[in-house]
Short mmCIF file of C-alpha atoms and ligand atoms in Angstrom, two decimals:
data_model
loop_
_atom_site.label_atom_id
_atom_site.label_comp_id
_atom_site.label_asym_id
_atom_site.label_seq_id
_atom_site.Cartn_x
_atom_site.Cartn_y
_atom_site.Cartn_z
CA MET A 220 108.31 68.29 24.24
CA LEU A 221 111.42 69.36 22.84
CA LEU A 222 113.98 67.42 20.24
CA ILE A 223 117.30 68.48 19.41
CA LYS A 224 118.44 66.66 16.25
CA ASN A 225 121.79 65.99 14.92
CA CYS A 226 123.47 67.21 17.12
CA LYS A 227 127.07 66.69 18.15
CA VAL A 228 127.31 64.48 22.78
CA LEU A 229 129.42 62.76 24.54
CA VAL A 230 129.44 59.32 24.43
CA ASN A 231 131.44 56.57 26.23
CA GLY A 232 134.10 58.92 25.73
CA GLU A 233 133.17 59.30 21.89
CA PHE A 234 131.10 62.17 20.19
CA LEU A 235 129.10 60.59 18.67
CA GLU A 236 125.61 61.58 15.97
CA ARG A 237 122.56 61.85 18.61
CA ASN A 238 119.47 63.34 18.39
CA ILE A 239 117.83 64.19 21.72
CA LEU A 240 114.33 64.02 23.38
CA VAL A 241 113.33 66.10 25.82
CA GLY A 242 110.57 65.09 28.52
CA ASP A 243 107.47 67.74 29.80
CA ASP A 244 109.08 68.00 32.64
CA GLY A 245 112.56 69.25 31.44
CA LYS A 246 114.52 65.94 32.04
CA ILE A 247 116.51 64.03 28.86
CA GLU A 248 114.09 61.70 28.15
CA LYS A 249 115.64 59.44 25.29
CA ILE A 250 119.01 60.11 23.71
CA ALA A 251 119.41 57.96 20.08
CA ALA A 252 121.45 57.83 16.39
CA SER A 253 117.79 57.58 14.78
CA GLY A 254 114.17 56.35 15.58
CA LEU A 255 113.40 58.58 18.54
CA LYS A 256 109.21 59.82 18.35
CA THR A 257 109.05 63.52 17.06
CA ALA A 258 107.91 66.57 19.61
CA ASP A 259 106.18 69.90 19.74
CA ASP A 260 109.61 72.28 19.24
CA VAL A 261 112.88 70.80 17.44
CA ILE A 262 115.45 72.07 16.93
CA ASP A 263 118.35 71.48 14.47
CA ALA A 264 121.80 71.08 15.45
CA THR A 265 123.07 69.72 12.14
CA GLY A 266 127.03 70.54 13.45
CA LYS A 267 126.92 71.72 15.96
CA TYR A 268 127.47 69.95 19.92
CA ALA A 269 125.48 69.43 22.22
CA LEU A 270 127.67 70.18 25.69
CA PRO A 271 126.30 69.43 29.21
CA GLY A 272 124.51 73.42 30.62
CA ALA A 273 128.02 75.49 32.46
CA ILE A 274 127.79 75.29 35.49
CA ASP A 275 129.65 78.42 37.32
CA ILE A 276 130.70 77.87 40.24
CA HIS A 277 131.18 81.84 41.50
CA VAL A 278 129.06 85.10 40.57
CA HIS A 279 127.85 88.04 42.42
CA PHE A 280 124.77 88.77 40.91
CA ARG A 281 124.97 91.96 43.05
CA GLU A 282 120.76 91.32 44.50
CA PRO A 283 120.13 92.38 46.45
CA GLY A 284 121.42 95.67 47.39
CA ILE A 285 124.40 96.81 44.95
CA THR A 286 121.12 96.18 41.55
CA GLN A 287 123.23 98.69 40.32
CA LYS A 288 125.78 96.75 39.36
CA GLU A 289 123.32 93.83 38.35
CA ASP A 290 120.43 91.48 39.38
CA PHE A 291 119.21 87.95 38.99
CA LEU A 292 117.86 88.39 35.14
CA THR A 293 120.62 91.04 33.88
CA GLY A 294 123.24 88.62 35.35
CA SER A 295 121.09 85.72 34.05
CA ARG A 296 120.52 86.60 31.01
CA ALA A 297 124.66 87.18 30.54
CA ALA A 298 125.03 83.76 31.40
CA ALA A 299 121.82 82.40 29.37
CA ALA A 300 123.81 84.23 26.08
CA GLY A 301 127.51 82.11 27.67
CA GLY A 302 126.12 79.17 27.95
CA VAL A 303 126.47 78.87 31.77
CA THR A 304 122.53 77.19 33.17
CA THR A 305 123.72 76.90 36.51
CA ILE A 306 125.21 80.24 39.18
CA LEU A 307 126.28 79.28 42.87
CA ASP A 308 125.33 83.53 43.65
CA MET A 309 127.98 84.72 46.43
CA PRO A 310 127.19 85.89 50.08
CA ASN A 311 128.99 89.97 49.19
CA THR A 312 125.53 91.48 48.97
CA LYS A 313 123.77 94.33 50.80
CA PRO A 314 122.96 92.97 53.45
CA ALA A 315 125.45 89.89 52.49
CA THR A 316 124.09 86.38 52.79
CA THR A 317 125.13 85.42 56.23
CA THR A 318 122.61 85.08 58.70
CA VAL A 319 119.53 82.33 57.91
CA ALA A 320 116.57 84.76 57.12
CA LEU A 321 118.77 86.76 54.68
CA LEU A 322 119.18 83.43 52.74
CA GLU A 323 115.74 83.26 52.74
CA GLU A 324 114.53 86.26 51.22
CA LYS A 325 117.53 85.70 48.58
CA ARG A 326 116.00 82.80 47.47
CA LYS A 327 112.48 84.44 47.10
CA LEU A 328 114.49 87.37 44.64
CA ALA A 329 116.70 84.60 42.52
CA ALA A 330 112.96 81.74 42.41
CA ALA A 331 111.75 85.08 41.07
CA LYS A 332 113.82 86.76 38.50
CA CYS A 333 117.01 84.33 37.69
CA LEU A 334 116.09 82.53 34.02
CA VAL A 335 119.17 80.21 34.47
CA ASN A 336 119.47 77.51 38.00
CA TYR A 337 120.86 79.28 40.72
CA GLY A 338 122.35 77.71 44.16
CA LEU A 339 123.46 80.33 47.04
CA TYR A 340 125.95 79.87 49.55
CA MET A 341 126.09 82.00 52.99
CA GLY A 342 129.18 84.36 54.33
CA ALA A 343 130.96 83.19 56.71
CA THR A 344 131.64 86.13 59.72
CA ALA A 345 133.02 86.42 62.78
CA THR A 346 130.00 84.89 64.16
CA ASN A 347 127.54 83.14 61.88
CA LEU A 348 128.82 79.66 62.27
CA GLU A 349 126.10 78.45 64.02
CA GLU A 350 123.67 80.67 61.81
CA VAL A 351 125.55 78.72 59.11
CA LYS A 352 125.25 74.86 60.12
CA LYS A 353 121.84 75.80 60.33
CA ALA A 354 121.20 76.81 56.72
CA ILE A 355 119.19 73.93 54.09
CA ASN A 356 120.49 73.44 50.73
CA ILE A 357 123.65 75.18 50.04
CA PRO A 358 126.44 74.84 48.04
CA GLY A 359 128.89 76.02 51.11
CA VAL A 360 129.86 79.13 52.54
CA LYS A 361 132.59 81.71 50.67
CA LEU A 362 135.21 82.62 52.95
CA TYR A 363 137.23 85.65 52.40
CA MET A 364 140.72 85.68 54.78
CA GLY A 365 141.86 88.49 53.22
CA SER A 366 139.05 91.66 52.59
CA THR A 367 138.30 92.21 48.87
CA THR A 368 134.92 94.58 47.25
CA GLY A 369 131.83 93.86 50.72
CA ASP A 370 133.36 93.58 54.14
CA LEU A 371 132.86 89.99 54.46
CA VAL A 372 136.03 88.57 56.01
CA VAL A 373 137.36 86.83 58.30
CA THR A 374 140.98 86.46 60.52
CA ASP A 375 140.78 85.32 63.48
CA LYS A 376 142.80 81.73 63.17
CA GLU A 377 140.53 79.90 65.52
CA MET A 378 137.46 81.10 63.68
CA ILE A 379 138.17 80.11 60.47
CA ARG A 380 139.67 76.22 61.08
CA LYS A 381 135.96 76.51 62.77
CA PHE A 382 134.20 77.23 59.85
CA PHE A 383 137.12 74.67 57.85
CA HIS A 384 136.09 71.64 60.54
CA CYS A 385 132.47 72.68 60.18
CA GLY A 386 130.28 69.90 57.73
CA ARG A 387 130.05 72.34 55.15
CA LYS A 388 132.21 72.51 51.98
CA VAL A 389 134.46 76.16 52.46
CA VAL A 390 134.69 78.06 49.62
CA VAL A 391 138.03 80.05 50.24
CA HIS A 392 139.25 83.54 48.87
CA ALA A 393 142.93 83.03 49.80
CA GLU A 394 144.23 86.38 50.28
CA ASP A 395 146.98 87.08 53.50
CA GLU A 396 144.78 90.31 55.36
CA GLU A 397 147.68 91.29 57.04
CA LEU A 398 150.37 90.59 53.99
CA MET A 399 148.54 93.13 51.83
CA LYS A 400 147.74 96.07 54.69
CA LYS A 401 151.60 96.79 54.84
CA ASN A 402 151.97 96.17 50.98
CA SER A 403 149.53 98.44 51.33
CA GLU A 404 150.98 101.13 53.33
CA MET A 405 153.98 101.10 50.95
CA PHE A 406 152.35 102.30 47.74
CA LYS A 407 150.54 105.00 50.25
CA GLY A 408 150.29 108.46 48.11
CA GLN A 409 150.70 106.01 43.95
CA SER A 410 148.06 105.88 42.34
CA ASP A 411 148.87 103.87 38.66
CA PRO A 412 146.64 100.73 39.02
CA SER A 413 149.62 98.80 38.16
CA ILE A 414 150.71 98.52 41.34
CA HIS A 415 147.43 96.21 42.31
CA ALA A 416 149.77 93.41 41.36
CA LYS A 417 152.04 94.33 43.69
CA ILE A 418 150.16 94.74 46.74
CA ARG A 419 148.11 91.94 46.08
CA GLY A 420 151.81 89.85 45.45
CA ASN A 421 152.23 86.39 44.36
CA GLU A 422 152.86 85.94 47.85
CA VAL A 423 150.21 87.48 49.52
CA ALA A 424 148.38 84.19 48.04
CA GLY A 425 150.73 82.07 48.99
CA ALA A 426 151.18 83.20 52.54
CA ALA A 427 146.42 82.67 52.76
CA VAL A 428 146.70 79.44 50.84
CA ARG A 429 149.62 77.80 53.06
CA GLU A 430 147.35 78.86 55.65
CA ALA A 431 144.24 77.00 54.28
CA ALA A 432 146.25 73.85 54.03
CA ILE A 433 147.83 73.50 56.90
CA ILE A 434 144.03 74.10 58.47
CA GLY A 435 142.65 70.96 56.36
CA GLY A 436 139.18 71.03 56.49
CA ASN A 437 136.35 70.15 53.22
CA ILE A 438 138.43 73.89 51.69
CA HIS A 439 137.98 75.24 48.30
CA ILE A 440 140.57 77.18 46.88
CA THR A 441 138.83 79.83 44.46
CA HIS A 442 140.01 81.66 41.84
CA SER A 443 143.71 80.78 42.37
CA SER A 444 145.97 82.00 40.04
CA THR A 445 149.68 81.33 40.66
CA ARG A 446 152.80 79.51 39.80
CA GLU A 447 153.24 78.88 43.50
CA GLU A 448 148.98 78.69 44.19
CA MET A 449 148.98 75.32 41.72
CA MET A 450 152.40 73.55 43.72
CA LEU A 451 150.65 73.25 46.85
CA ILE A 452 146.70 72.93 45.53
CA LYS A 453 148.38 69.44 43.86
CA ALA A 454 151.62 68.70 46.76
CA LYS A 455 148.44 68.92 49.81
CA GLY A 456 145.49 67.23 47.20
CA LEU A 457 143.14 71.01 47.41
CA SER A 458 141.09 71.04 44.96
CA CYS A 459 140.63 74.05 43.75
CA ASP A 460 139.47 77.15 40.49
CA VAL A 461 140.87 78.81 38.19
CA THR A 462 138.97 82.11 36.30
CA PRO A 463 139.56 82.95 32.43
CA HIS A 464 140.34 86.07 33.64
CA HIS A 465 143.81 84.69 34.60
CA LEU A 466 143.70 82.46 31.97
CA PHE A 467 144.09 84.76 29.31
CA LEU A 468 144.58 88.50 30.46
CA MET A 469 148.37 89.49 32.26
CA ALA A 470 149.75 91.84 34.64
CA GLU A 471 150.51 93.97 32.00
CA GLU A 472 146.98 94.28 30.71
CA LEU A 473 146.93 96.99 33.94
CA LYS A 474 148.64 99.60 31.84
CA LYS A 475 146.51 98.83 28.63
CA GLN A 476 142.51 98.95 30.48
CA GLY A 477 143.54 100.74 34.03
CA ASN A 478 141.36 99.90 37.14
CA TYR A 479 138.99 97.98 34.93
CA VAL A 480 140.88 95.11 35.03
CA LYS A 481 141.78 95.50 38.26
CA MET A 482 140.70 92.09 40.33
CA ASN A 483 140.86 90.22 42.98
CA PRO A 484 143.42 88.39 42.75
CA PRO A 485 145.14 90.04 40.71
CA LEU A 486 146.19 89.50 37.63
CA ARG A 487 149.99 87.82 37.47
CA SER A 488 153.44 86.95 35.44
CA LYS A 489 153.49 84.87 32.36
CA GLU A 490 154.98 82.42 34.34
CA ASP A 491 152.02 82.50 36.14
CA VAL A 492 149.83 82.27 33.27
CA GLU A 493 151.66 79.10 32.34
CA ALA A 494 151.65 77.18 35.22
CA LEU A 495 147.69 77.71 35.11
CA TRP A 496 147.32 76.22 31.66
CA ASP A 497 149.36 73.25 32.85
CA ALA A 498 147.36 72.82 35.32
CA VAL A 499 144.33 73.54 33.50
CA LYS A 500 145.95 70.52 31.21
CA ASP A 501 146.37 68.21 33.95
CA GLY A 502 144.05 68.25 36.26
CA THR A 503 145.36 70.45 39.49
CA VAL A 504 142.11 72.77 38.77
CA SER A 505 139.02 71.10 39.58
CA CYS A 506 136.69 73.64 37.64
CA ILE A 507 136.95 76.95 35.48
CA ALA A 508 135.15 79.88 37.74
CA THR A 509 134.24 83.07 36.31
CA ASP A 510 133.63 85.02 39.48
CA HIS A 511 131.24 87.09 37.41
CA ALA A 512 132.12 90.15 39.48
CA PRO A 513 130.34 93.60 37.79
CA HIS A 514 130.77 97.24 38.66
CA LEU A 515 129.86 100.40 36.56
CA ARG A 516 131.81 101.89 34.58
CA GLU A 517 131.70 105.38 35.94
CA GLU A 518 132.86 103.07 39.34
CA LYS A 519 136.05 101.75 37.16
CA GLU A 520 137.40 105.30 35.75
CA GLN A 521 137.68 106.57 39.56
CA GLY A 522 141.13 107.02 40.79
CA TYR A 523 143.05 103.73 41.74
CA TRP A 524 142.88 103.51 45.38
CA GLU A 525 138.50 104.34 44.88
CA ALA A 526 138.07 102.07 41.76
CA PRO A 527 136.62 98.42 43.26
CA SER A 528 137.60 95.16 42.45
CA GLY A 529 136.27 92.72 39.90
CA VAL A 530 135.54 92.21 36.27
CA PRO A 531 132.18 90.69 34.69
CA GLY A 532 133.05 87.30 32.52
CA VAL A 533 129.52 85.52 32.86
CA GLN A 534 129.62 85.80 29.23
CA THR A 535 133.00 85.54 28.04
CA MET A 536 133.74 81.88 30.13
CA LEU A 537 132.78 79.21 27.11
CA PRO A 538 133.69 81.61 23.61
CA LEU A 539 137.34 82.38 25.53
CA MET A 540 137.71 78.42 26.64
CA LEU A 541 135.97 76.96 23.43
CA ASP A 542 138.55 79.53 20.83
CA ALA A 543 140.95 77.53 22.86
CA VAL A 544 140.09 74.08 22.38
CA ASN A 545 140.67 75.33 18.74
CA LYS A 546 144.08 76.16 19.33
CA LYS A 547 144.39 72.72 21.35
CA ARG A 548 145.36 74.26 24.35
CA LEU A 549 142.76 71.49 26.15
CA SER A 550 140.63 69.24 24.30
CA LEU A 551 136.18 69.42 24.07
CA GLN A 552 135.87 67.33 26.78
CA GLN A 553 138.70 68.80 29.09
CA LEU A 554 136.36 71.97 28.58
CA ILE A 555 133.99 69.55 29.94
CA LYS A 556 134.59 68.10 32.50
CA LEU A 557 135.91 71.90 33.68
CA THR A 558 132.79 73.83 33.12
CA SER A 559 130.44 70.93 33.94
CA GLU A 560 130.80 67.41 34.82
CA ASN A 561 133.76 68.00 37.95
CA PRO A 562 131.04 71.62 39.46
CA ALA A 563 128.07 69.19 39.66
CA ALA A 564 130.29 66.74 41.60
CA MET A 565 131.74 68.60 43.84
CA PHE A 566 128.98 70.41 44.86
CA GLY A 567 126.97 66.99 44.68
CA ILE A 568 123.84 68.94 43.01
CA LYS A 569 121.32 66.27 41.56
CA ASN A 570 121.11 65.24 38.01
CA LYS A 571 123.18 67.99 36.52
CA GLY A 572 126.89 68.04 34.73
CA LYS A 573 125.75 65.32 31.76
CA ILE A 574 123.86 64.38 28.30
CA ALA A 575 121.87 61.38 29.68
CA ALA A 576 118.51 59.71 30.67
CA GLY A 577 117.20 60.60 33.51
CA TYR A 578 119.33 63.98 34.24
CA ASP A 579 117.50 68.11 33.69
CA ALA A 580 117.82 69.02 30.28
CA ASP A 581 120.42 71.60 30.12
CA ILE A 582 122.34 71.78 27.01
CA THR A 583 124.41 74.18 25.54
CA LEU A 584 124.42 73.72 21.93
CA VAL A 585 128.56 74.80 20.56
CA ASP A 586 128.93 75.49 17.22
CA MET A 587 133.30 75.31 16.80
CA LYS A 588 133.60 76.64 13.93
CA GLU A 589 131.08 79.97 13.44
CA GLU A 590 134.72 82.82 13.82
CA LYS A 591 132.88 86.36 16.14
CA THR A 592 133.59 89.04 18.14
CA ILE A 593 133.79 89.77 21.74
CA LYS A 594 131.96 93.65 22.05
CA ASN A 595 131.01 95.54 24.80
CA ASP A 596 128.15 96.20 23.15
CA ASP A 597 126.45 92.36 23.22
CA MET A 598 127.40 92.01 27.11
CA LEU A 599 124.10 91.63 28.64
CA SER A 600 125.14 92.31 31.93
CA LYS A 601 123.90 95.49 33.32
CA CYS A 602 128.00 96.92 33.28
CA GLY A 603 127.57 96.73 30.16
CA TRP A 604 131.15 96.60 29.92
CA THR A 605 134.28 93.03 29.29
CA PRO A 606 138.07 93.36 29.26
CA PHE A 607 137.98 91.17 26.29
CA ASP A 608 135.78 93.95 23.39
CA GLY A 609 137.70 93.26 20.48
CA TRP A 610 138.88 89.89 20.78
CA LYS A 611 138.01 87.67 17.64
CA VAL A 612 136.86 83.96 18.74
CA LYS A 613 136.66 80.62 17.06
CA GLY A 614 133.79 78.32 18.78
CA VAL A 615 130.03 80.30 20.17
CA VAL A 616 127.32 79.59 21.67
CA ALA A 617 124.33 79.17 19.54
CA ALA A 618 122.02 77.80 22.48
CA ALA A 619 121.35 77.65 25.84
CA VAL A 620 118.67 75.34 27.02
CA VAL A 621 117.60 75.60 30.89
CA ASN A 622 115.09 72.71 32.70
CA GLY A 623 113.74 71.82 28.54
CA ASN A 624 113.45 75.30 28.36
CA VAL A 625 115.32 77.22 25.06
CA ILE A 626 116.15 80.56 26.30
CA CYS A 627 118.92 81.82 24.17
CA SER A 628 119.86 81.72 20.98
CA ASN A 629 122.56 83.31 18.92
CA GLY A 630 123.31 85.83 21.75
CA GLU A 631 119.61 87.21 22.14
CA ILE A 632 117.34 85.78 25.20
CA THR A 633 114.42 84.13 23.76
CA ASN A 634 112.28 83.22 26.89
CA GLU A 635 111.90 85.57 29.95
CA LYS A 636 108.53 83.56 31.01
CA VAL A 637 110.17 80.09 32.62
CA LYS A 638 112.52 80.98 34.90
CA GLY A 639 115.30 79.23 36.31
CA LYS A 640 114.66 76.41 39.91
CA GLU A 641 117.01 75.81 42.92
CA VAL A 642 119.28 72.93 42.54
CA ILE A 643 119.05 70.38 44.65
CA PHE A 644 122.94 69.34 46.43
CA ALA A 645 123.13 65.62 48.03
C1 NCD B 144 134.85 90.26 44.14
C2 NCD B 144 133.44 91.28 44.18
O1 NCD B 144 133.54 92.46 42.69
O2 NCD B 144 132.20 91.04 44.33
N1 NCD B 144 135.39 91.32 43.37
C3 NCD B 144 136.80 90.52 43.23
O3 NCD B 144 137.80 91.61 43.07
N2 NCD B 144 136.53 89.15 42.39
C4 NCD B 144 134.76 90.03 45.09
C5 NCD B 144 135.95 88.52 45.31
O4 NCD B 144 135.11 87.37 44.75
O5 NCD B 144 136.80 88.76 45.80
ZN1 ZN B 145 137.29 86.20 46.17
ZN1 ZN B 146 134.35 86.77 43.75
#
């Protein structure tokens, strides 16, 4: 039994001081202002907010096969330190998660090591539609319309249409392969990392989202990053997520951090960033997802064409977003929707996304007044760096509770014995 005392909890749209009692089954038993029985473990959370644990629907924990960059243990440590209590892991591992058998193997790896709760995507290929249909309990299928890290890509229009209408939710990496290849040719011989934003210019994403919208089906556009995409998504009523790096960094950053901020889709202009923030505020954006894509420093230190695309982000999402709440860029209530409620609702994740009796006790305690500097040295991801090194934020993650177990406190992992559980998709 765990009792979290005196925390602020969202109750019917209002933050009220409450005590949360968690049962031995890892579920929230009762929430009350007073009169709760005490428990073996008590946390005094006076002055802190209790948020429903964040659900990150887009991470790359790299297991199996790419564990020099990350694995389920190190990735989930970073998640817990960042207040993320559930992750949905992407399929571009080695081998890629493209068959039911490979999905079952990944399940075993995650069950043995992942400290937070998890769900596992399958990846679409030109030939595995039937496998995807057979899979049990997956959040959906990831379909890469354009190539990116790994070798999963589906360019055949008819096959894309079949996937979009196969009965699964399809999370779409929307970049147009042909346009991208054409642009690549134009920049051959150049090596300034800034060309990344041009090779994968706004039109590359725009063309793919336009095509995806025409094909229709049960699709979700992930890491959408441009003004045009926001207009299309709003007009067509599509669901989408945006990443923290696209909200907080701009293309100029490529001049300062070089290939470290090379990712797909690339960083954009100030106008795009403003459009993303507007879309976050007006509800066009369904959720914030990190696209946590760790790569090693030595890989990022290579030349432009060799350096892999992707940045880590699962540990820094909430601190950055809490800071944005403090700066009144959005409300704490909106943030809870974007990082917990909506992801749970969109994917039908059972018993998650809310702090309420009967829900799983996945709780992130945050201190909105504390200030902290984000540092490479504090990153628990195997890659050991962040594009936000040196950023001062107000609003920190004080503790992460997963299924009723306190697994992280003040940035330190406090319990590696209990593992997270695979979530259940309705
Ligand atoms: C991702 C990776 O490294 O796996 N890279 C990236 O730049 N976003 C793949 C992806 O999501 O496109
Ligand atoms: Zn992607
Ligand atoms: Zn990704």
